[in-house]
JSON list of N, CA and C in Angstrom, two decimals:
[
{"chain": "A", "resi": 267, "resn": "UNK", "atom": "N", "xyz": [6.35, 11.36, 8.07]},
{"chain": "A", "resi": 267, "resn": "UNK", "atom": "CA", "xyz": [5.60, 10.89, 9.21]},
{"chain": "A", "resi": 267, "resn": "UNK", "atom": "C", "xyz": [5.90, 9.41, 9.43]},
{"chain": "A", "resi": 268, "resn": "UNK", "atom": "N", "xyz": [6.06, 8.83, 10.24]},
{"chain": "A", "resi": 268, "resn": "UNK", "atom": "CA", "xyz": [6.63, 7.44, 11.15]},
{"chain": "A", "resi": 268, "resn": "UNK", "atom": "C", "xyz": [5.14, 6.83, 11.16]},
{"chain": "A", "resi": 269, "resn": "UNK", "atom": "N", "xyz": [4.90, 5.46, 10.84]},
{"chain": "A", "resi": 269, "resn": "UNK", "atom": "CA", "xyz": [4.03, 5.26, 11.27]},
{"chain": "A", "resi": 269, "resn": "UNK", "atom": "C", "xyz": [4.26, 4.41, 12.47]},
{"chain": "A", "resi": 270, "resn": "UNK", "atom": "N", "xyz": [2.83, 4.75, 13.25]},
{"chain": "A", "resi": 270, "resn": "UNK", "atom": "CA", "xyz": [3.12, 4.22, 14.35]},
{"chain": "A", "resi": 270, "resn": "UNK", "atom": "C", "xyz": [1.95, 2.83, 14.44]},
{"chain": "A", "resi": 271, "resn": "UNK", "atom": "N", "xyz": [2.27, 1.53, 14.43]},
{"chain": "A", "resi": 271, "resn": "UNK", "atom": "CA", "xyz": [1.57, 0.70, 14.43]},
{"chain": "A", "resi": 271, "resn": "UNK", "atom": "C", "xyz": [0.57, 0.56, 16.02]},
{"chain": "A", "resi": 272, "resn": "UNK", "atom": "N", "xyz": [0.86, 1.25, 16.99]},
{"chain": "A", "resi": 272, "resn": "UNK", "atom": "CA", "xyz": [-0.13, 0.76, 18.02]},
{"chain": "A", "resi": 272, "resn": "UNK", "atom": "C", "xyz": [-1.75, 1.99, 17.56]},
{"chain": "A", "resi": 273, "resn": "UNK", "atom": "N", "xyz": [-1.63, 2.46, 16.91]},
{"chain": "A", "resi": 273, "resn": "UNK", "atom": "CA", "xyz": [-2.80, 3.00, 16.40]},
{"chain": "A", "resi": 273, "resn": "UNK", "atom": "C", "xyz": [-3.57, 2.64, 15.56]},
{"chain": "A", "resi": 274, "resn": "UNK", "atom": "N", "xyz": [-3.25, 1.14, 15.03]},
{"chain": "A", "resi": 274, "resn": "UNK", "atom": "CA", "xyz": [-3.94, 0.43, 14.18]},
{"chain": "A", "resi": 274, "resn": "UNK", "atom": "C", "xyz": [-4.52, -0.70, 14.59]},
{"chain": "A", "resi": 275, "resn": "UNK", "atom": "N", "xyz": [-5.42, -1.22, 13.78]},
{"chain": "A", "resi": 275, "resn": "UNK", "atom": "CA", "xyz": [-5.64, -2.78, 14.86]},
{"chain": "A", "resi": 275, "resn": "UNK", "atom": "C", "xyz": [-4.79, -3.72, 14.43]},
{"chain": "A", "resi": 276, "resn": "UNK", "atom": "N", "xyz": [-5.04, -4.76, 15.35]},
{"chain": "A", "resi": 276, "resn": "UNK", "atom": "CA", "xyz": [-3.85, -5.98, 15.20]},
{"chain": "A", "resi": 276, "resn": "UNK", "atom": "C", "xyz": [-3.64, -6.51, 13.88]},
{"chain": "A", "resi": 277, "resn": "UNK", "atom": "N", "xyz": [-5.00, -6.19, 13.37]},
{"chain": "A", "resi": 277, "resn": "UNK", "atom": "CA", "xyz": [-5.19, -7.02, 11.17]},
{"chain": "A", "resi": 277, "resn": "UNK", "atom": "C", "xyz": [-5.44, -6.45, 11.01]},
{"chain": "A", "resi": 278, "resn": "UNK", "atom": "N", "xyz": [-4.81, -5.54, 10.78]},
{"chain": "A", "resi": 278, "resn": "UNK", "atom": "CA", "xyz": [-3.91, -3.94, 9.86]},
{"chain": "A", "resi": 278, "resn": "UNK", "atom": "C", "xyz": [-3.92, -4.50, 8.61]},
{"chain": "A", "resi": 279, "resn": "UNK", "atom": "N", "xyz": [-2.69, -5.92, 8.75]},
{"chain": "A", "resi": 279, "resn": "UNK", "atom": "CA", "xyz": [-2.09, -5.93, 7.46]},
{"chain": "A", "resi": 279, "resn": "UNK", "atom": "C", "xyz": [-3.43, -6.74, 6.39]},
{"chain": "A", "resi": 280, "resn": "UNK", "atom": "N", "xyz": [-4.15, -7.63, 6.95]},
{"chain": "A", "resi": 280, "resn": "UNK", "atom": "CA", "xyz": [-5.02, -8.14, 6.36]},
{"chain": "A", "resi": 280, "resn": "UNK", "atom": "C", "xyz": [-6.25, -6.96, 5.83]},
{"chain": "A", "resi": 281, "resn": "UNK", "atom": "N", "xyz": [-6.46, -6.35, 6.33]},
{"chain": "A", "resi": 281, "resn": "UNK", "atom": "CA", "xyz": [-7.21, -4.78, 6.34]},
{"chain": "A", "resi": 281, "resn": "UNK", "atom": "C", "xyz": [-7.25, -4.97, 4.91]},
{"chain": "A", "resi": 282, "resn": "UNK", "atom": "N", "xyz": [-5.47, -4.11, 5.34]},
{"chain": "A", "resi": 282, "resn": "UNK", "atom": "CA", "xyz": [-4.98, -3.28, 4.21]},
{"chain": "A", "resi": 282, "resn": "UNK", "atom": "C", "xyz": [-4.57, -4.31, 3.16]},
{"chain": "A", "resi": 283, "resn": "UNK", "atom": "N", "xyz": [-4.45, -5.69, 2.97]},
{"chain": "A", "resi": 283, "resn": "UNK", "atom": "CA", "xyz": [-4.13, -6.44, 1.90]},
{"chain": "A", "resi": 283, "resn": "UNK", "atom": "C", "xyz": [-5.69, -6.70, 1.02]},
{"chain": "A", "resi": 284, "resn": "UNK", "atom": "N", "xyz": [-6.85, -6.71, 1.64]},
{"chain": "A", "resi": 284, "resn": "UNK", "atom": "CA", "xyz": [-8.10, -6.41, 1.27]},
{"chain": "A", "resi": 284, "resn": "UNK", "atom": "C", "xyz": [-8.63, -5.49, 0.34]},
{"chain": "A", "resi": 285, "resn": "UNK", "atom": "N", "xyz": [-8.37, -4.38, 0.76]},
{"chain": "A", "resi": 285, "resn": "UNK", "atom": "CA", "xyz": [-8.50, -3.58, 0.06]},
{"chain": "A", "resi": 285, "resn": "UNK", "atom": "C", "xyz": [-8.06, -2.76, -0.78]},
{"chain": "A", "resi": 286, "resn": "UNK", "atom": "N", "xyz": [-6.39, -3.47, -0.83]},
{"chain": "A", "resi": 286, "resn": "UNK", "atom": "CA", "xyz": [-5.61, -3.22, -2.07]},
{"chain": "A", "resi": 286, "resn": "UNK", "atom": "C", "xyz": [-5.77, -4.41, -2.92]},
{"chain": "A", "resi": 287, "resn": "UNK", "atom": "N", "xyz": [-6.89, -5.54, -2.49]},
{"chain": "A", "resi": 287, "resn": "UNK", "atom": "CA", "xyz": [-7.16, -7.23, -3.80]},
{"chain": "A", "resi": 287, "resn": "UNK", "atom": "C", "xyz": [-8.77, -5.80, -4.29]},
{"chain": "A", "resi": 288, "resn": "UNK", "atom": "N", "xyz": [-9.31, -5.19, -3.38]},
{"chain": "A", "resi": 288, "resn": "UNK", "atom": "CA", "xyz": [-10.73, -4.49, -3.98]},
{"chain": "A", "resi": 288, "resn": "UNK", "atom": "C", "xyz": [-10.50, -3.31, -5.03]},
{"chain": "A", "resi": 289, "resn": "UNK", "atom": "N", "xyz": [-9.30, -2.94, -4.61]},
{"chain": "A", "resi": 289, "resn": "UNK", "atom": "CA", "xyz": [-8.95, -1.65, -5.90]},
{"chain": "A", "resi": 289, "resn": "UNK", "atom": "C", "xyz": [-8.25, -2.42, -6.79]},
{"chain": "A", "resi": 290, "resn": "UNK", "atom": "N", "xyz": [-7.86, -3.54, -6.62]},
{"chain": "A", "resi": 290, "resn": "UNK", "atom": "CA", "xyz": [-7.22, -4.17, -7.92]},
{"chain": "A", "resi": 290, "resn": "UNK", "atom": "C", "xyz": [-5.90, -3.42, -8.06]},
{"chain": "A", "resi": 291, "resn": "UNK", "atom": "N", "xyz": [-5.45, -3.12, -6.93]},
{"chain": "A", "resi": 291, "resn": "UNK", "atom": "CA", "xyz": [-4.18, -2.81, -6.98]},
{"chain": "A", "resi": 291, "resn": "UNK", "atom": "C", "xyz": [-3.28, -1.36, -7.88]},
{"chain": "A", "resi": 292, "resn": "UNK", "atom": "N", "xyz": [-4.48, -0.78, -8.10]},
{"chain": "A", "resi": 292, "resn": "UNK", "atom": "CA", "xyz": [-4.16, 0.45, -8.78]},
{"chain": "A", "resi": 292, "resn": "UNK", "atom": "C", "xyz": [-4.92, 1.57, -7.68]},
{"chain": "A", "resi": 293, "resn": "UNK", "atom": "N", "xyz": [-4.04, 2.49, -7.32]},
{"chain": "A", "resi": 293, "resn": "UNK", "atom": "CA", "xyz": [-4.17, 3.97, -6.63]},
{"chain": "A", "resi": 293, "resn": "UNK", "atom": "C", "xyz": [-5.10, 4.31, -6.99]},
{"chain": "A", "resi": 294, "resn": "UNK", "atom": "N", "xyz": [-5.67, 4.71, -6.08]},
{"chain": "A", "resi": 294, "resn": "UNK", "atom": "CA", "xyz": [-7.20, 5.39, -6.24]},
{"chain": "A", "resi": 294, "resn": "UNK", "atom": "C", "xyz": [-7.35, 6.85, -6.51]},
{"chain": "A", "resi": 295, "resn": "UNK", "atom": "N", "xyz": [-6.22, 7.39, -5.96]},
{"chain": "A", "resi": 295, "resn": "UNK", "atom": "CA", "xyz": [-5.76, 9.26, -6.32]},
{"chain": "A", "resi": 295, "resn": "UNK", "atom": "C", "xyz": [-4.97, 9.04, -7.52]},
{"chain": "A", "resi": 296, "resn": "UNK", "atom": "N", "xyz": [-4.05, 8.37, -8.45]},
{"chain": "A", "resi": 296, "resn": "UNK", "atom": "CA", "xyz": [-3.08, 8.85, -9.54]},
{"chain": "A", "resi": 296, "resn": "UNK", "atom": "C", "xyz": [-3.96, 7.56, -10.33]},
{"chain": "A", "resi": 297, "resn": "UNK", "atom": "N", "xyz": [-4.49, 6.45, -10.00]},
{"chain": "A", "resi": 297, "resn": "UNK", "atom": "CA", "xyz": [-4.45, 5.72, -11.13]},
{"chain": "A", "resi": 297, "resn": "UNK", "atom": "C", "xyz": [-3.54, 4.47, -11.12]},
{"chain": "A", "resi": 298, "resn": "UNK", "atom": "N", "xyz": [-2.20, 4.82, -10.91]},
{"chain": "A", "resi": 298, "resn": "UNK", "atom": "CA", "xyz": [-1.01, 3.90, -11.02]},
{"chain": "A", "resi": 298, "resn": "UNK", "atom": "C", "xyz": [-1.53, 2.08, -10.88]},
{"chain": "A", "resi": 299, "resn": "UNK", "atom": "N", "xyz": [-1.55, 2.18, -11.97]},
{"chain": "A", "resi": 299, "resn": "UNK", "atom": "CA", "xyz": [-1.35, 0.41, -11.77]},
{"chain": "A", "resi": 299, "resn": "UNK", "atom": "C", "xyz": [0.09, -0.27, -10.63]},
{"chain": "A", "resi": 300, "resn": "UNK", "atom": "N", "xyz": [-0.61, -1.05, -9.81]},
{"chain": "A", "resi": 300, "resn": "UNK", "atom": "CA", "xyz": [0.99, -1.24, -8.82]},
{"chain": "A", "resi": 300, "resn": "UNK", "atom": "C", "xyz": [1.07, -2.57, -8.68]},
{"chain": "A", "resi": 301, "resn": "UNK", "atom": "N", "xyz": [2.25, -2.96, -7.76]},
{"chain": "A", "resi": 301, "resn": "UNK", "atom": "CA", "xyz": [2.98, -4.52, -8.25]},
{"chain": "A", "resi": 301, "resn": "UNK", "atom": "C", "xyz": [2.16, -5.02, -7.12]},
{"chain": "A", "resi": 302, "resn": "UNK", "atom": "N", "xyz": [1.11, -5.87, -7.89]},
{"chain": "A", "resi": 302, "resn": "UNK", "atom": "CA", "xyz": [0.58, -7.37, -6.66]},
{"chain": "A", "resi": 302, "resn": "UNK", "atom": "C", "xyz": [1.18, -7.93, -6.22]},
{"chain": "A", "resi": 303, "resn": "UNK", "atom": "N", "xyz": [1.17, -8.92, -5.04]},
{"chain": "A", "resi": 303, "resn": "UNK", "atom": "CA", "xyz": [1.70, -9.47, -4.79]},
{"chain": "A", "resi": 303, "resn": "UNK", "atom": "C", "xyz": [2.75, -10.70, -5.40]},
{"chain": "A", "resi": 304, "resn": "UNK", "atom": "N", "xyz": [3.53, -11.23, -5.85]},
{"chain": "A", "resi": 304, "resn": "UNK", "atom": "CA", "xyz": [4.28, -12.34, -6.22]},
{"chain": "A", "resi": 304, "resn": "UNK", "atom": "C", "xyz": [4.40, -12.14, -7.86]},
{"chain": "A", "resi": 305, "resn": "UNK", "atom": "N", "xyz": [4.13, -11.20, -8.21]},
{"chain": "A", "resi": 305, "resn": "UNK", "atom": "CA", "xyz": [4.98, -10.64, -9.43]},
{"chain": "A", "resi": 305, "resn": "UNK", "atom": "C", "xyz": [6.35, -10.34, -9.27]},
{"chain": "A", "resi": 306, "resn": "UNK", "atom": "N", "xyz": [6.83, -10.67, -10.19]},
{"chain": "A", "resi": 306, "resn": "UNK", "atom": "CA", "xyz": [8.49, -10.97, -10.29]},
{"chain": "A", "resi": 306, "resn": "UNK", "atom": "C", "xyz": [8.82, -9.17, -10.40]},
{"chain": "A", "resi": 307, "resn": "UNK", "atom": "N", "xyz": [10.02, -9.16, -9.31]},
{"chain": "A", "resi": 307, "resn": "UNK", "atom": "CA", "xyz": [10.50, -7.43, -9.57]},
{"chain": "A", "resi": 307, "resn": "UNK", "atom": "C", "xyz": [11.95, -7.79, -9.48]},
{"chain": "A", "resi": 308, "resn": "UNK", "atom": "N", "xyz": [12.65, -8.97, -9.98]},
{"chain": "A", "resi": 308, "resn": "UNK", "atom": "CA", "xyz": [14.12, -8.56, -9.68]},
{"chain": "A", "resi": 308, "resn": "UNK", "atom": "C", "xyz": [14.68, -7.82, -10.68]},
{"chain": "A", "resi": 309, "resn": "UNK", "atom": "N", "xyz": [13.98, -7.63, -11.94]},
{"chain": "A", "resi": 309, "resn": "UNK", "atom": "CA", "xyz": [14.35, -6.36, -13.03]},
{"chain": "A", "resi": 309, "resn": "UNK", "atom": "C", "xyz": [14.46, -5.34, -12.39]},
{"chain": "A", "resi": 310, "resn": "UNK", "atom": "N", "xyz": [13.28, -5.07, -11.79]},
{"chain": "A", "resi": 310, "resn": "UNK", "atom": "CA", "xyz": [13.08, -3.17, -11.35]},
{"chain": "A", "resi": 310, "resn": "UNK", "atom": "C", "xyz": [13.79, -2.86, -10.01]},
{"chain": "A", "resi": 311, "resn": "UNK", "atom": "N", "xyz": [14.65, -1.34, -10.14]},
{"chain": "A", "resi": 311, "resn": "UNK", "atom": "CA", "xyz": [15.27, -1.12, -9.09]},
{"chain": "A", "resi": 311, "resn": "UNK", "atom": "C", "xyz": [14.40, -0.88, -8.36]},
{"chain": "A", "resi": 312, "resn": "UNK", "atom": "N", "xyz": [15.11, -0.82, -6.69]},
{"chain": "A", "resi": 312, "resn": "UNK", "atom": "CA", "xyz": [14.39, -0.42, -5.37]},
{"chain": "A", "resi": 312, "resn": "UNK", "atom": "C", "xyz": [13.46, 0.87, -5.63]},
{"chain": "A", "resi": 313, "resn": "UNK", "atom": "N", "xyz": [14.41, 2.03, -6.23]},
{"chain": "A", "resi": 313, "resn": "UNK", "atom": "CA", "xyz": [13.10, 3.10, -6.15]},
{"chain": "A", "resi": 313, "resn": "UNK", "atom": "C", "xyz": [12.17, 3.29, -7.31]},
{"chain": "A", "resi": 314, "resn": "UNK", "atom": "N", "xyz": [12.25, 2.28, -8.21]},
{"chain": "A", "resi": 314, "resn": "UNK", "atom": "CA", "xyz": [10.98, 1.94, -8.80]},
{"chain": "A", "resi": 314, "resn": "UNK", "atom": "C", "xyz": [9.89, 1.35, -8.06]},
{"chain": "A", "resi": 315, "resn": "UNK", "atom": "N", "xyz": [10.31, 0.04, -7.35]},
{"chain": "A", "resi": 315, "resn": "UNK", "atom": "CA", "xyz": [9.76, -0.87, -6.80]},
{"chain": "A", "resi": 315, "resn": "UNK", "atom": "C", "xyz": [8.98, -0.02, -5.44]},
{"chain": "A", "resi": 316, "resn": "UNK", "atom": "N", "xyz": [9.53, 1.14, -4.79]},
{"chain": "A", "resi": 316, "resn": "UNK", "atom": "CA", "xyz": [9.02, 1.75, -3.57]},
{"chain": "A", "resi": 316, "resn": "UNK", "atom": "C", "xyz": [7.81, 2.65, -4.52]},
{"chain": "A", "resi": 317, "resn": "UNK", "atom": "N", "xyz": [8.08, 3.23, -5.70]},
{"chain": "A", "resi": 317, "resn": "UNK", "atom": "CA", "xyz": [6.85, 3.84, -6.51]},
{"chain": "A", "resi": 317, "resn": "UNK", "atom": "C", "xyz": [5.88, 3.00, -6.76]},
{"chain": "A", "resi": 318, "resn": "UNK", "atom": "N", "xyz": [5.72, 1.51, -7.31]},
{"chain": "A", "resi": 318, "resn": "UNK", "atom": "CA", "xyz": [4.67, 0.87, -7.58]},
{"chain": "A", "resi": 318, "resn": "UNK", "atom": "C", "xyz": [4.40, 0.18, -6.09]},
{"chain": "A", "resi": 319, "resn": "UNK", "atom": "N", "xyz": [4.82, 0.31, -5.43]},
{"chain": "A", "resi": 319, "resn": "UNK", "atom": "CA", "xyz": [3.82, -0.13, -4.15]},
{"chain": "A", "resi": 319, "resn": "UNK", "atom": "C", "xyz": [2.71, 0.69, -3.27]},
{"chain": "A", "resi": 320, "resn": "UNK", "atom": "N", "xyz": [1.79, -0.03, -3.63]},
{"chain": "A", "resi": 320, "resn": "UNK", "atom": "CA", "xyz": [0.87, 0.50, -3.35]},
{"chain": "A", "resi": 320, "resn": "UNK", "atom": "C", "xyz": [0.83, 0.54, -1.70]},
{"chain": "A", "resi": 321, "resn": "UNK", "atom": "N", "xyz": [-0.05, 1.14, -1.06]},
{"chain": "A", "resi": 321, "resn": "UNK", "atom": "CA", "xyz": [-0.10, 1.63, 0.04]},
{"chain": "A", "resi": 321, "resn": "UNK", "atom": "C", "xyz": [-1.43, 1.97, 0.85]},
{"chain": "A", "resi": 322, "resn": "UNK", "atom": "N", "xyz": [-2.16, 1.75, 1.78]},
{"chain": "A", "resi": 322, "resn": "UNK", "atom": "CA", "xyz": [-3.12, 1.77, 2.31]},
{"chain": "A", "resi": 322, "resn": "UNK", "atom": "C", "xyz": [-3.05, 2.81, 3.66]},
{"chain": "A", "resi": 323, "resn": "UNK", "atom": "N", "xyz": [-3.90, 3.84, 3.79]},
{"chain": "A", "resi": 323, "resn": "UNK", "atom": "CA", "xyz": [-3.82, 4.86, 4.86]},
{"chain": "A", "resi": 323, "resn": "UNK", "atom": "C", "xyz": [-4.93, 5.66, 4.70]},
{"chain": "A", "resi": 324, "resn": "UNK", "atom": "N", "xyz": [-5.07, 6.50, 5.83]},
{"chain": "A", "resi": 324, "resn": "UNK", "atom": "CA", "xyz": [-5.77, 7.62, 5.54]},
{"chain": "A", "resi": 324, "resn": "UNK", "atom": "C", "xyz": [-5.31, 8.91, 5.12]},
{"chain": "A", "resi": 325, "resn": "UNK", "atom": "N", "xyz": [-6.23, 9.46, 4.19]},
{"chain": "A", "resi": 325, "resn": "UNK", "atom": "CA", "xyz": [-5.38, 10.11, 2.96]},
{"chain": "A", "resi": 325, "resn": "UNK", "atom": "C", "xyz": [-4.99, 11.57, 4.50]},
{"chain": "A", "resi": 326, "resn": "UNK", "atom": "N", "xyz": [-5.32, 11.93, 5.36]},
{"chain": "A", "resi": 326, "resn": "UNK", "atom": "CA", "xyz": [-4.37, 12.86, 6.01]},
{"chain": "A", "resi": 326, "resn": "UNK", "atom": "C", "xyz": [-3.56, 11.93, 7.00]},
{"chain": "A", "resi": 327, "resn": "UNK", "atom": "N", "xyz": [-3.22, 11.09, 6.88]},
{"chain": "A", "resi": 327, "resn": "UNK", "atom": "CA", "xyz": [-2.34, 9.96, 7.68]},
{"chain": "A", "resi": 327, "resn": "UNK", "atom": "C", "xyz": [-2.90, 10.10, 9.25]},
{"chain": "A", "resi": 328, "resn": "UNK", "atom": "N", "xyz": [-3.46, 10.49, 9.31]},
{"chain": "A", "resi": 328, "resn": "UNK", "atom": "CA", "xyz": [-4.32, 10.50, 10.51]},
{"chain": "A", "resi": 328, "resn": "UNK", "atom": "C", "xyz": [-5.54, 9.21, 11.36]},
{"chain": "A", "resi": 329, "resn": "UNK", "atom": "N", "xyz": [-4.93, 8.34, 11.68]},
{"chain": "A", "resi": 329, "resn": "UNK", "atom": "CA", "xyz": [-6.28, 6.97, 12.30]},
{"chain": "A", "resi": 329, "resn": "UNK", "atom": "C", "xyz": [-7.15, 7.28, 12.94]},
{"chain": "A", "resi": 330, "resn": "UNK", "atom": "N", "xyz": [-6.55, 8.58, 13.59]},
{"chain": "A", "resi": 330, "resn": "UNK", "atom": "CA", "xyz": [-8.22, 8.79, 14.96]},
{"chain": "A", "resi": 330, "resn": "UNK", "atom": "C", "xyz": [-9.32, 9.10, 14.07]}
]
């Protein structure tokens, strides 16, 4: 699924940077501890790095 940003509000990203500082940055469905912001990742490859990022949505990707 594509997301489509005009279905969000304009501070989306602040939203969603909120409430991934309130979960402390660990997934709320698996647990996964994930990479905060300005932690060093030039060790870890890209599709590590796309697994520990955390992510903010509605769990049926659905906004309405």
């Amino acid at each position: 699924m594509t997301f489509t940003y005009s279905l969000y509000p304009d501070n989306w990203s602040e939203i969603a940077t909120e409430v991934k500082q309130q979960a402390q940055w660990r997934c709320q469905k698996c647990g996964l501890q994930c990479i905060p912001p300005g932690e060093k990742t030039s060790h870890t490859t890209r599709s590590k790095r796309r697994v520990y990022t955390l992510q903010v949505h509605h769990w049926d990707r659905n906004p309405a």
